[in-house]
mmCIF file of C-alpha atoms in Angstrom:
data_model
loop_
_atom_site.group_PDB
_atom_site.id
_atom_site.type_symbol
_atom_site.label_atom_id
_atom_site.label_comp_id
_atom_site.label_asym_id
_atom_site.label_seq_id
_atom_site.Cartn_x
_atom_site.Cartn_y
_atom_site.Cartn_z
ATOM 1 C CA MET A 1 17.970 -15.735 -36.028
ATOM 2 C CA THR A 2 15.824 -15.941 -32.882
ATOM 3 C CA GLU A 3 18.597 -17.834 -31.098
ATOM 4 C CA LEU A 4 20.969 -14.913 -31.659
ATOM 5 C CA LYS A 5 18.422 -12.410 -30.412
ATOM 6 C CA LYS A 6 17.815 -14.416 -27.270
ATOM 7 C CA ARG A 7 21.512 -14.727 -26.488
ATOM 8 C CA LYS A 8 22.263 -11.139 -27.358
ATOM 9 C CA GLY A 9 19.572 -9.880 -24.982
ATOM 10 C CA GLY A 10 20.830 -12.092 -22.216
ATOM 11 C CA GLY A 11 17.383 -13.484 -21.359
ATOM 12 C CA ALA A 12 15.313 -12.371 -18.438
ATOM 13 C CA LYS A 13 17.238 -10.266 -15.997
ATOM 14 C CA THR A 14 16.308 -10.016 -12.380
ATOM 15 C CA SER A 15 17.626 -6.923 -10.719
ATOM 16 C CA ARG A 16 18.738 -7.224 -7.135
ATOM 17 C CA SER A 17 18.704 -3.502 -6.599
ATOM 18 C CA GLU A 18 17.729 -0.188 -8.105
ATOM 19 C CA THR A 19 20.038 2.640 -9.068
ATOM 20 C CA VAL A 20 19.731 5.861 -7.078
ATOM 21 C CA THR A 21 21.751 8.941 -7.929
ATOM 22 C CA VAL A 22 23.071 10.691 -4.830
ATOM 23 C CA ARG A 23 24.981 13.964 -4.702
ATOM 24 C CA LEU A 24 27.698 14.109 -2.066
ATOM 25 C CA GLU A 25 29.966 17.028 -1.349
ATOM 26 C CA PRO A 26 33.593 16.098 -2.102
ATOM 27 C CA LYS A 27 34.651 15.983 1.553
ATOM 28 C CA LEU A 28 31.792 13.639 2.554
ATOM 29 C CA ARG A 29 32.385 11.401 -0.454
ATOM 30 C CA TYR A 30 36.114 11.136 0.348
ATOM 31 C CA PHE A 31 35.469 10.051 3.941
ATOM 32 C CA ALA A 32 32.678 7.680 2.874
ATOM 33 C CA GLU A 33 35.157 6.059 0.467
ATOM 34 C CA LEU A 34 37.719 5.717 3.276
ATOM 35 C CA ALA A 35 35.103 4.126 5.552
ATOM 36 C CA ALA A 36 34.101 1.773 2.714
ATOM 37 C CA ARG A 37 37.749 0.759 2.203
ATOM 38 C CA LYS A 38 38.101 0.085 5.931
ATOM 39 C CA GLN A 39 35.163 -2.339 5.710
ATOM 40 C CA ARG A 40 36.401 -3.760 2.393
ATOM 41 C CA ARG A 41 33.270 -2.610 0.619
ATOM 42 C CA THR A 42 32.523 -0.611 -2.478
ATOM 43 C CA LEU A 43 31.154 2.878 -1.886
ATOM 44 C CA SER A 44 27.763 1.680 -3.116
ATOM 45 C CA SER A 45 27.796 -1.283 -0.718
ATOM 46 C CA PHE A 46 28.852 0.996 2.133
ATOM 47 C CA ILE A 47 25.996 3.422 1.457
ATOM 48 C CA GLU A 48 23.495 0.544 1.290
ATOM 49 C CA TRP A 49 24.829 -0.911 4.566
ATOM 50 C CA THR A 50 24.704 2.498 6.260
ATOM 51 C CA ILE A 51 21.095 3.019 5.231
ATOM 52 C CA GLN A 52 20.165 -0.438 6.521
ATOM 53 C CA GLU A 53 21.811 0.354 9.858
ATOM 54 C CA GLU A 54 19.946 3.651 10.157
ATOM 55 C CA LEU A 55 16.597 1.988 9.430
ATOM 56 C CA GLU A 56 17.080 0.172 12.746
ATOM 57 C CA LYS A 57 17.325 3.533 14.557
ATOM 58 C CA ILE A 58 14.565 5.625 12.970
ATOM 59 C CA TYR A 59 11.130 5.234 14.555
ATOM 60 C CA LEU A 60 7.909 5.347 12.583
ATOM 61 C CA GLU A 61 6.072 5.107 15.908
ATOM 62 C CA GLU A 62 7.992 6.600 18.802
ATOM 63 C CA PRO A 63 8.296 4.669 22.045
ATOM 64 C CA SER A 64 5.725 6.067 24.432
ATOM 65 C CA SER A 65 7.257 7.914 27.337
ATOM 66 C CA SER A 66 4.148 7.219 29.436
ATOM 67 C CA ASN A 67 4.204 3.422 29.058
ATOM 68 C CA TYR A 68 7.354 1.860 30.456
ATOM 69 C CA GLY A 69 8.621 -0.995 28.344
ATOM 70 C CA GLU A 70 6.803 0.027 25.154
ATOM 71 C CA GLN A 71 9.269 -0.443 22.309
ATOM 72 C CA GLY A 72 7.976 1.730 19.475
ATOM 73 C CA THR A 73 8.308 0.718 15.832
ATOM 74 C CA THR A 74 11.416 1.297 13.740
ATOM 75 C CA VAL A 75 11.451 1.449 9.959
ATOM 76 C CA ALA A 76 13.304 -1.880 9.899
ATOM 77 C CA ALA A 77 10.737 -3.525 12.190
ATOM 78 C CA SER A 78 7.927 -2.326 9.909
ATOM 79 C CA MET A 79 9.405 -3.720 6.705
ATOM 80 C CA HIS A 80 7.463 -7.000 6.880
ATOM 81 C CA ARG A 81 4.205 -5.084 7.380
ATOM 82 C CA LEU A 82 4.778 -2.428 4.705
ATOM 83 C CA TRP A 83 6.666 -4.135 1.877
ATOM 84 C CA ASP A 84 5.068 -5.782 -1.134
ATOM 85 C CA VAL A 85 6.334 -6.186 -4.682
ATOM 86 C CA ASP A 86 3.197 -4.450 -6.022
ATOM 87 C CA GLU A 87 3.120 -0.663 -5.831
ATOM 88 C CA GLU A 88 -0.609 -0.519 -5.135
ATOM 89 C CA VAL A 89 -0.338 -2.962 -2.217
ATOM 90 C CA ARG A 90 2.573 -0.981 -0.700
ATOM 91 C CA PHE A 91 0.472 2.158 -1.057
ATOM 92 C CA ILE A 92 -2.506 0.581 0.734
ATOM 93 C CA LYS A 93 -0.300 -0.678 3.555
ATOM 94 C CA LEU A 94 1.218 2.769 4.038
ATOM 95 C CA GLY A 95 -2.268 4.298 4.127
ATOM 96 C CA LEU A 96 -3.520 1.757 6.635
ATOM 97 C CA TYR A 97 -0.565 1.761 9.015
ATOM 98 C CA PHE A 98 1.237 5.101 8.618
ATOM 99 C CA PRO A 99 -1.027 7.612 6.822
ATOM 100 C CA ASP A 100 0.854 10.506 8.432
ATOM 101 C CA LEU A 101 3.870 9.621 6.236
ATOM 102 C CA MET A 102 1.897 10.195 3.028
ATOM 103 C CA THR A 103 2.558 13.193 0.817
ATOM 104 C CA HIS A 104 -0.307 15.518 -0.081
ATOM 105 C CA GLU A 105 -0.671 13.737 -3.445
ATOM 106 C CA ASP A 106 -0.708 10.362 -1.672
ATOM 107 C CA GLN A 107 -3.450 11.625 0.650
ATOM 108 C CA ILE A 108 -5.638 12.600 -2.307
ATOM 109 C CA LEU A 109 -5.270 9.122 -3.813
ATOM 110 C CA TRP A 110 -5.815 7.425 -0.433
ATOM 111 C CA LYS A 111 -9.050 9.408 0.094
ATOM 112 C CA LEU A 112 -10.337 8.329 -3.333
ATOM 113 C CA ILE A 113 -9.618 4.690 -2.507
ATOM 114 C CA ARG A 114 -11.026 4.806 1.046
ATOM 115 C CA GLU A 115 -14.257 6.406 -0.146
ATOM 116 C CA ASN A 116 -14.885 4.066 -3.086
ATOM 117 C CA GLY A 117 -17.291 1.377 -1.887
ATOM 118 C CA ALA A 118 -16.693 -0.795 -4.950
ATOM 119 C CA LEU A 119 -13.225 -1.691 -3.644
ATOM 120 C CA TRP A 120 -14.324 -2.797 -0.203
ATOM 121 C CA ARG A 121 -16.229 -5.820 1.061
ATOM 122 C CA GLY A 122 -19.045 -4.724 3.299
ATOM 123 C CA SER A 123 -22.777 -4.993 3.745
ATOM 124 C CA TYR A 124 -25.977 -3.005 3.456
ATOM 125 C CA TYR A 125 -26.753 -1.542 6.851
ATOM 126 C CA GLY A 126 -29.298 0.580 8.653
ATOM 127 C CA LEU A 127 -32.824 1.675 7.853
ATOM 128 C CA LYS A 128 -31.806 2.963 4.431
ATOM 129 C CA GLN A 129 -29.764 -0.181 3.751
ATOM 130 C CA GLU A 130 -26.669 1.832 2.736
ATOM 131 C CA TRP A 131 -23.463 0.072 1.638
ATOM 132 C CA THR A 132 -20.953 0.326 4.495
ATOM 133 C CA TRP A 133 -17.454 -1.062 4.891
ATOM 134 C CA ALA A 134 -14.495 -1.054 7.221
ATOM 135 C CA VAL A 135 -11.166 0.134 5.842
ATOM 136 C CA ASN A 136 -8.636 -2.635 6.471
ATOM 137 C CA GLU A 137 -6.562 -5.194 4.570
ATOM 138 C CA ALA A 138 -9.126 -7.959 5.037
ATOM 139 C CA THR A 139 -11.981 -6.025 3.414
ATOM 140 C CA LEU A 140 -10.127 -4.601 0.396
ATOM 141 C CA ASP A 141 -10.632 -6.280 -2.979
ATOM 142 C CA PHE A 142 -6.993 -6.130 -4.111
ATOM 143 C CA GLU A 143 -7.787 -7.651 -7.515
ATOM 144 C CA LEU A 144 -10.303 -4.909 -8.295
ATOM 145 C CA LEU A 145 -7.822 -2.290 -7.086
ATOM 146 C CA ARG A 146 -5.163 -3.705 -9.428
ATOM 147 C CA GLN A 147 -7.610 -3.546 -12.347
ATOM 148 C CA HIS A 148 -8.399 0.120 -11.668
ATOM 149 C CA TRP A 149 -5.071 1.345 -10.216
ATOM 150 C CA SER A 150 -4.146 3.494 -13.233
ATOM 151 C CA THR A 151 -7.633 5.026 -13.233
ATOM 152 C CA PHE A 152 -7.342 5.980 -9.552
ATOM 153 C CA LEU A 153 -3.908 7.494 -10.249
ATOM 154 C CA SER A 154 -5.272 9.531 -13.174
ATOM 155 C CA VAL A 155 -8.195 10.859 -11.125
ATOM 156 C CA ALA A 156 -5.906 11.745 -8.210
ATOM 157 C CA ARG A 157 -3.633 13.710 -10.587
ATOM 158 C CA GLY A 158 -6.641 15.558 -12.003
ATOM 159 C CA GLU A 159 -6.265 13.997 -15.468
ATOM 160 C CA LYS A 160 -9.652 12.255 -15.352
ATOM 161 C CA ASP A 161 -13.001 12.933 -13.718
ATOM 162 C CA ARG A 162 -14.233 10.929 -10.708
ATOM 163 C CA SER A 163 -17.027 9.558 -12.878
ATOM 164 C CA VAL A 164 -14.582 6.990 -14.368
ATOM 165 C CA LEU A 165 -13.986 5.336 -10.979
ATOM 166 C CA PRO A 166 -15.647 1.973 -10.229
ATOM 167 C CA LYS A 167 -19.315 2.212 -9.209
ATOM 168 C CA TRP A 168 -21.276 0.346 -6.542
ATOM 169 C CA GLU A 169 -24.880 0.189 -5.363
ATOM 170 C CA ARG A 170 -24.998 2.739 -2.553
ATOM 171 C CA ILE A 171 -28.471 1.621 -1.472
ATOM 172 C CA SER A 172 -29.497 -2.029 -1.345
ATOM 173 C CA PRO A 173 -30.919 -3.196 -4.700
ATOM 174 C CA ASN A 174 -34.160 -4.202 -2.929
ATOM 175 C CA GLY A 175 -34.811 -0.474 -2.390
ATOM 176 C CA GLY A 176 -34.030 -0.410 1.298
ATOM 177 C CA GLN A 177 -36.987 -2.665 2.074
ATOM 178 C CA THR A 178 -36.445 -5.443 4.525
ATOM 179 C CA VAL A 179 -37.151 -8.886 3.113
ATOM 180 C CA ASN A 180 -39.368 -10.934 5.410
ATOM 181 C CA LEU A 181 -37.862 -14.391 5.825
ATOM 182 C CA ASP A 182 -40.178 -15.510 8.677
ATOM 183 C CA PHE A 183 -41.793 -18.110 6.410
ATOM 184 C CA LEU A 184 -38.569 -20.142 6.632
ATOM 185 C CA ASN A 185 -39.135 -20.706 10.351
ATOM 186 C CA SER A 186 -42.851 -21.401 10.033
ATOM 187 C CA ASN A 187 -44.179 -24.851 10.837
ATOM 188 C CA ASP A 188 -47.266 -24.242 8.705
ATOM 189 C CA ASP A 189 -47.817 -26.409 5.678
ATOM 190 C CA ILE A 190 -46.983 -24.784 2.378
ATOM 191 C CA PRO A 191 -50.244 -24.622 0.382
ATOM 192 C CA PHE A 192 -49.177 -26.122 -2.959
#
């Protein structure tokens, strides 16, 4: 019985692409089909190819007109920096490298993540010994983000209160007092 179920389901399927529904006016569709025929492609393949070609032309960072020779960054050139199979990692990369492309909802989520010290490696700093961190790929605890991703999404959508987000010690557990470690450098005999 299990053999039949396995065969009937076809096993694990890996999808090469995702389906996107696109509305085209009849005239545009007709000429897209003609162009696809000319290239011996299906309409779907032609649309995919056309998008790929355009990604080479659209700049995420425009070439600077003041610096001669500066290339700028196209969507295609940014693929290696922005793509990841995990949604949360793609989101972080977009926030780090191109935050101006985020929607308003994305910006709310990004602010929650940036301001949550539990997600970031850092150190206690200053007279008050407050937890501080730099926002970059190297300091983010991606595993902790994965564990709490759905919680961050729920808070950003207003479905849950901020109090459910991961917590961290904002002030050093030693109460902001500096620990004196001078005895380690002392040449005095230890009296015991």
